[in-house]
Amino acid sequence: MVDQLSTLIGVVVGAVMSYTVGTLHERSRWRREQGARWDGLLLQAYSDYGQAVKDCVVLYQRLAAHRGLTEDPTPVATTGDALAEAAKAEWRRAAMTEPLRLLADPDTAEAVRELNDAVWHLEWLAQGRPTTETATWEQAYSAYRTARRAFYEKARASLQVPGAVIAERASWPPSWRASA
């Protein structure tokens, strides 16, 4: 009877241990899979937002060049079509901001807000809207580049991407480009 009881206890303990280890393993695997899933979604959201910002800034630069605020090889007049294209780009940028409200950590979300402010400043200057600041295009563009770099630094940190953000050209336009 004692031998049977000790065998039964051994089987029960073994089953409990096997179940516990299996459950912990499955839970760990599920967490890894969920983390990879969220990281993939976050990477896509960061990438989409970054491209939408760039699309806006390129359009604003072209509009600003037509107004004589900066240089661009393809200036665009402030026509209804150009403003509609800028509005469409702005709409896309705003739409790409929303997933970041859900997925980004607080530091990156703050960097997104600051980058949005810098982009809006460029938009207002490019379209000739009055602002309370006397910033030149170059000053506003420099603030945009600083905000964009901060966004990428925070985004890379949240994704735990090793290394630093790739440095941009120190000045624009490049030295090889002939001035107008």
PDB file of C-alpha atoms in Angstrom:
ATOM      1  CA  MET A   1       0.000   0.000   0.000  1.00  0.00           C
ATOM      2  CA  VAL A   2       2.831   2.442   0.889  1.00  0.00           C
ATOM      3  CA  ASP A   3       4.594   1.604  -2.388  1.00  0.00           C
ATOM      4  CA  GLN A   4       1.412   2.268  -4.346  1.00  0.00           C
ATOM      5  CA  LEU A   5       0.805   5.536  -2.506  1.00  0.00           C
ATOM      6  CA  SER A   6       4.361   6.767  -3.107  1.00  0.00           C
ATOM      7  CA  THR A   7       4.067   5.825  -6.804  1.00  0.00           C
ATOM      8  CA  LEU A   8       0.740   7.643  -7.054  1.00  0.00           C
ATOM      9  CA  ILE A   9       2.200  10.750  -5.368  1.00  0.00           C
ATOM     10  CA  GLY A  10       5.163  10.624  -7.767  1.00  0.00           C
ATOM     11  CA  VAL A  11       2.839  10.441 -10.772  1.00  0.00           C
ATOM     12  CA  VAL A  12       0.692  13.323  -9.485  1.00  0.00           C
ATOM     13  CA  VAL A  13       3.757  15.484  -8.705  1.00  0.00           C
ATOM     14  CA  GLY A  14       5.217  14.665 -12.133  1.00  0.00           C
ATOM     15  CA  ALA A  15       1.949  15.578 -13.871  1.00  0.00           C
ATOM     16  CA  VAL A  16       1.682  18.864 -11.955  1.00  0.00           C
ATOM     17  CA  MET A  17       5.302  19.726 -12.751  1.00  0.00           C
ATOM     18  CA  SER A  18       4.851  18.828 -16.431  1.00  0.00           C
ATOM     19  CA  TYR A  19       1.687  20.944 -16.634  1.00  0.00           C
ATOM     20  CA  THR A  20       3.368  23.890 -14.864  1.00  0.00           C
ATOM     21  CA  VAL A  21       6.449  23.836 -17.112  1.00  0.00           C
ATOM     22  CA  GLY A  22       4.284  23.502 -20.245  1.00  0.00           C
ATOM     23  CA  THR A  23       2.052  26.373 -19.178  1.00  0.00           C
ATOM     24  CA  LEU A  24       5.008  28.637 -18.399  1.00  0.00           C
ATOM     25  CA  HIS A  25       6.608  27.766 -21.730  1.00  0.00           C
ATOM     26  CA  GLU A  26       3.393  28.498 -23.662  1.00  0.00           C
ATOM     27  CA  ARG A  27       2.882  31.767 -21.796  1.00  0.00           C
ATOM     28  CA  SER A  28       6.452  32.832 -22.574  1.00  0.00           C
ATOM     29  CA  ARG A  29       6.054  31.899 -26.256  1.00  0.00           C
ATOM     30  CA  TRP A  30       2.746  33.785 -26.470  1.00  0.00           C
ATOM     31  CA  ARG A  31       4.332  36.904 -24.951  1.00  0.00           C
ATOM     32  CA  ARG A  32       7.242  36.742 -27.412  1.00  0.00           C
ATOM     33  CA  GLU A  33       4.842  36.368 -30.339  1.00  0.00           C
ATOM     34  CA  GLN A  34       2.686  39.253 -29.115  1.00  0.00           C
ATOM     35  CA  GLY A  35       5.760  41.425 -28.603  1.00  0.00           C
ATOM     36  CA  ALA A  36       6.963  40.692 -32.131  1.00  0.00           C
ATOM     37  CA  ARG A  37       3.481  41.404 -33.490  1.00  0.00           C
ATOM     38  CA  TRP A  38       3.238  44.761 -31.725  1.00  0.00           C
ATOM     39  CA  ASP A  39       6.801  45.680 -32.698  1.00  0.00           C
ATOM     40  CA  GLY A  40       5.928  44.947 -36.341  1.00  0.00           C
ATOM     41  CA  LEU A  41       2.828  47.117 -36.150  1.00  0.00           C
ATOM     42  CA  LEU A  42       4.758  49.873 -34.404  1.00  0.00           C
ATOM     43  CA  LEU A  43       7.566  49.773 -36.963  1.00  0.00           C
ATOM     44  CA  GLN A  44       5.017  50.079 -39.783  1.00  0.00           C
ATOM     45  CA  ALA A  45       3.243  52.952 -38.002  1.00  0.00           C
ATOM     46  CA  TYR A  46       6.535  54.807 -37.447  1.00  0.00           C
ATOM     47  CA  SER A  47       7.561  54.243 -41.056  1.00  0.00           C
ATOM     48  CA  ASP A  48       4.202  55.342 -42.503  1.00  0.00           C
ATOM     49  CA  TYR A  49       4.164  58.445 -40.328  1.00  0.00           C
ATOM     50  CA  GLY A  50       7.758  59.350 -41.232  1.00  0.00           C
ATOM     51  CA  GLN A  51       6.979  59.072 -44.948  1.00  0.00           C
ATOM     52  CA  ALA A  52       3.788  61.116 -44.580  1.00  0.00           C
ATOM     53  CA  VAL A  53       5.745  63.865 -42.792  1.00  0.00           C
ATOM     54  CA  LYS A  54       8.362  63.854 -45.526  1.00  0.00           C
ATOM     55  CA  ASP A  55       5.677  64.098 -48.225  1.00  0.00           C
ATOM     56  CA  CYS A  56       4.210  67.159 -46.489  1.00  0.00           C
ATOM     57  CA  VAL A  57       7.560  68.872 -46.045  1.00  0.00           C
ATOM     58  CA  VAL A  58       8.557  68.308 -49.680  1.00  0.00           C
ATOM     59  CA  LEU A  59       5.328  69.956 -50.825  1.00  0.00           C
ATOM     60  CA  TYR A  60       5.749  72.828 -48.382  1.00  0.00           C
ATOM     61  CA  GLN A  61       9.345  73.352 -49.513  1.00  0.00           C
ATOM     62  CA  ARG A  62       8.191  73.605 -53.125  1.00  0.00           C
ATOM     63  CA  LEU A  63       5.468  76.114 -52.182  1.00  0.00           C
ATOM     64  CA  ALA A  64       7.947  78.104 -50.093  1.00  0.00           C
ATOM     65  CA  ALA A  65      10.425  78.171 -52.989  1.00  0.00           C
ATOM     66  CA  HIS A  66       7.810  79.760 -55.218  1.00  0.00           C
ATOM     67  CA  ARG A  67       7.313  82.443 -52.574  1.00  0.00           C
ATOM     68  CA  GLY A  68      11.085  83.037 -52.445  1.00  0.00           C
ATOM     69  CA  LEU A  69      11.519  81.735 -48.901  1.00  0.00           C
ATOM     70  CA  THR A  70      13.964  78.972 -49.891  1.00  0.00           C
ATOM     71  CA  GLU A  71      15.430  77.190 -52.875  1.00  0.00           C
ATOM     72  CA  ASP A  72      14.017  74.130 -54.598  1.00  0.00           C
ATOM     73  CA  PRO A  73      14.578  72.881 -58.146  1.00  0.00           C
ATOM     74  CA  THR A  74      10.821  72.416 -58.632  1.00  0.00           C
ATOM     75  CA  PRO A  75       8.949  75.360 -57.083  1.00  0.00           C
ATOM     76  CA  VAL A  76       5.157  75.240 -57.165  1.00  0.00           C
ATOM     77  CA  ALA A  77       2.793  78.214 -57.291  1.00  0.00           C
ATOM     78  CA  THR A  78       0.134  78.463 -54.595  1.00  0.00           C
ATOM     79  CA  THR A  79      -2.719  77.397 -56.858  1.00  0.00           C
ATOM     80  CA  GLY A  80      -5.893  75.566 -55.965  1.00  0.00           C
ATOM     81  CA  ASP A  81      -4.423  72.294 -57.222  1.00  0.00           C
ATOM     82  CA  ALA A  82      -1.204  72.755 -55.230  1.00  0.00           C
ATOM     83  CA  LEU A  83      -3.138  73.596 -52.076  1.00  0.00           C
ATOM     84  CA  ALA A  84      -5.409  70.581 -52.624  1.00  0.00           C
ATOM     85  CA  GLU A  85      -2.330  68.356 -52.961  1.00  0.00           C
ATOM     86  CA  ALA A  86      -0.886  69.854 -49.758  1.00  0.00           C
ATOM     87  CA  ALA A  87      -4.206  69.322 -47.969  1.00  0.00           C
ATOM     88  CA  LYS A  88      -4.250  65.690 -49.103  1.00  0.00           C
ATOM     89  CA  ALA A  89      -0.697  65.176 -47.829  1.00  0.00           C
ATOM     90  CA  GLU A  90      -1.631  66.833 -44.533  1.00  0.00           C
ATOM     91  CA  TRP A  91      -4.699  64.617 -44.228  1.00  0.00           C
ATOM     92  CA  ARG A  92      -2.515  61.523 -44.725  1.00  0.00           C
ATOM     93  CA  ARG A  93       0.008  62.782 -42.134  1.00  0.00           C
ATOM     94  CA  ALA A  94      -2.797  63.334 -39.650  1.00  0.00           C
ATOM     95  CA  ALA A  95      -4.202  59.860 -40.346  1.00  0.00           C
ATOM     96  CA  MET A  96      -0.768  58.299 -39.830  1.00  0.00           C
ATOM     97  CA  THR A  97      -0.541  60.043 -36.453  1.00  0.00           C
ATOM     98  CA  GLU A  98      -3.537  58.175 -35.052  1.00  0.00           C
ATOM     99  CA  PRO A  99      -1.948  54.690 -34.837  1.00  0.00           C
ATOM    100  CA  LEU A 100       0.924  56.273 -32.937  1.00  0.00           C
ATOM    101  CA  ARG A 101      -1.526  57.536 -30.318  1.00  0.00           C
ATOM    102  CA  LEU A 102      -2.413  53.893 -29.680  1.00  0.00           C
ATOM    103  CA  LEU A 103       0.974  52.227 -30.007  1.00  0.00           C
ATOM    104  CA  ALA A 104       3.780  54.659 -29.155  1.00  0.00           C
ATOM    105  CA  ASP A 105       5.300  55.063 -25.720  1.00  0.00           C
ATOM    106  CA  PRO A 106       4.905  58.486 -24.034  1.00  0.00           C
ATOM    107  CA  ASP A 107       8.373  59.770 -25.041  1.00  0.00           C
ATOM    108  CA  THR A 108       7.827  58.926 -28.703  1.00  0.00           C
ATOM    109  CA  ALA A 109       4.288  60.327 -28.618  1.00  0.00           C
ATOM    110  CA  GLU A 110       5.714  63.617 -27.326  1.00  0.00           C
ATOM    111  CA  ALA A 111       8.289  63.590 -30.145  1.00  0.00           C
ATOM    112  CA  VAL A 112       5.434  63.050 -32.630  1.00  0.00           C
ATOM    113  CA  ARG A 113       3.590  66.056 -31.208  1.00  0.00           C
ATOM    114  CA  GLU A 114       6.690  68.247 -31.507  1.00  0.00           C
ATOM    115  CA  LEU A 115       7.322  67.053 -35.061  1.00  0.00           C
ATOM    116  CA  ASN A 116       3.709  67.808 -35.983  1.00  0.00           C
ATOM    117  CA  ASP A 117       4.127  71.344 -34.620  1.00  0.00           C
ATOM    118  CA  ALA A 118       7.292  71.838 -36.685  1.00  0.00           C
ATOM    119  CA  VAL A 119       5.564  70.571 -39.842  1.00  0.00           C
ATOM    120  CA  TRP A 120       2.585  72.874 -39.280  1.00  0.00           C
ATOM    121  CA  HIS A 121       4.960  75.822 -38.878  1.00  0.00           C
ATOM    122  CA  LEU A 122       6.476  75.020 -42.279  1.00  0.00           C
ATOM    123  CA  GLU A 123       2.994  74.688 -43.764  1.00  0.00           C
ATOM    124  CA  TRP A 124       1.950  78.110 -42.528  1.00  0.00           C
ATOM    125  CA  LEU A 125       5.124  79.755 -43.786  1.00  0.00           C
ATOM    126  CA  ALA A 126       4.841  78.024 -47.176  1.00  0.00           C
ATOM    127  CA  GLN A 127       1.254  79.136 -47.613  1.00  0.00           C
ATOM    128  CA  GLY A 128       1.913  82.699 -46.457  1.00  0.00           C
ATOM    129  CA  ARG A 129      -0.328  82.475 -43.409  1.00  0.00           C
ATOM    130  CA  PRO A 130       0.466  84.921 -40.618  1.00  0.00           C
ATOM    131  CA  THR A 131       2.280  83.523 -37.579  1.00  0.00           C
ATOM    132  CA  THR A 132       3.107  85.027 -34.199  1.00  0.00           C
ATOM    133  CA  GLU A 133       6.785  84.165 -34.683  1.00  0.00           C
ATOM    134  CA  THR A 134       9.227  85.955 -36.938  1.00  0.00           C
ATOM    135  CA  ALA A 135      11.092  82.769 -37.816  1.00  0.00           C
ATOM    136  CA  THR A 136      12.584  82.495 -41.273  1.00  0.00           C
ATOM    137  CA  TRP A 137      12.091  79.409 -43.407  1.00  0.00           C
ATOM    138  CA  GLU A 138      15.625  78.289 -42.545  1.00  0.00           C
ATOM    139  CA  GLN A 139      14.927  78.580 -38.810  1.00  0.00           C
ATOM    140  CA  ALA A 140      11.628  76.712 -39.110  1.00  0.00           C
ATOM    141  CA  TYR A 141      13.234  74.047 -41.308  1.00  0.00           C
ATOM    142  CA  SER A 142      16.064  73.637 -38.804  1.00  0.00           C
ATOM    143  CA  ALA A 143      13.492  73.188 -36.018  1.00  0.00           C
ATOM    144  CA  TYR A 144      11.729  70.593 -38.187  1.00  0.00           C
ATOM    145  CA  ARG A 145      14.976  68.663 -38.727  1.00  0.00           C
ATOM    146  CA  THR A 146      15.687  68.718 -34.989  1.00  0.00           C
ATOM    147  CA  ALA A 147      12.171  67.476 -34.217  1.00  0.00           C
ATOM    148  CA  ARG A 148      12.409  64.776 -36.886  1.00  0.00           C
ATOM    149  CA  ARG A 149      15.734  63.554 -35.508  1.00  0.00           C
ATOM    150  CA  ALA A 150      14.251  63.430 -31.982  1.00  0.00           C
ATOM    151  CA  PHE A 151      11.283  61.435 -33.308  1.00  0.00           C
ATOM    152  CA  TYR A 152      13.563  58.903 -34.995  1.00  0.00           C
ATOM    153  CA  GLU A 153      15.740  58.615 -31.889  1.00  0.00           C
ATOM    154  CA  LYS A 154      12.698  57.947 -29.692  1.00  0.00           C
ATOM    155  CA  ALA A 155      11.182  55.546 -32.236  1.00  0.00           C
ATOM    156  CA  ARG A 156      14.418  53.570 -32.503  1.00  0.00           C
ATOM    157  CA  ALA A 157      14.716  53.438 -28.712  1.00  0.00           C
ATOM    158  CA  SER A 158      11.142  52.165 -28.353  1.00  0.00           C
ATOM    159  CA  LEU A 159      11.863  49.416 -30.895  1.00  0.00           C
ATOM    160  CA  GLN A 160      15.249  48.736 -29.263  1.00  0.00           C
ATOM    161  CA  VAL A 161      17.061  49.263 -32.574  1.00  0.00           C
ATOM    162  CA  PRO A 162      20.804  49.341 -31.918  1.00  0.00           C
ATOM    163  CA  GLY A 163      22.997  52.184 -33.109  1.00  0.00           C
ATOM    164  CA  ALA A 164      22.231  55.810 -33.790  1.00  0.00           C
ATOM    165  CA  VAL A 165      20.050  57.638 -36.263  1.00  0.00           C
ATOM    166  CA  ILE A 166      21.863  58.105 -39.557  1.00  0.00           C
ATOM    167  CA  ALA A 167      23.189  61.665 -39.703  1.00  0.00           C
ATOM    168  CA  GLU A 168      21.711  63.990 -42.285  1.00  0.00           C
ATOM    169  CA  ARG A 169      23.528  66.389 -44.544  1.00  0.00           C
ATOM    170  CA  ALA A 170      24.669  69.299 -42.393  1.00  0.00           C
ATOM    171  CA  SER A 171      23.244  71.944 -44.711  1.00  0.00           C
ATOM    172  CA  TRP A 172      20.813  72.304 -47.550  1.00  0.00           C
ATOM    173  CA  PRO A 173      21.143  72.761 -50.450  1.00  0.00           C
ATOM    174  CA  PRO A 174      24.210  70.583 -51.001  1.00  0.00           C
ATOM    175  CA  SER A 175      27.460  72.355 -51.807  1.00  0.00           C
ATOM    176  CA  TRP A 176      27.624  70.876 -55.317  1.00  0.00           C
ATOM    177  CA  ARG A 177      24.343  72.471 -56.383  1.00  0.00           C
ATOM    178  CA  ALA A 178      24.680  75.771 -58.234  1.00  0.00           C
ATOM    179  CA  SER A 179      22.812  78.599 -56.570  1.00  0.00           C
ATOM    180  CA  ALA A 180      20.143  80.414 -58.548  1.00  0.00           C
TER     181      ALA A 180
END
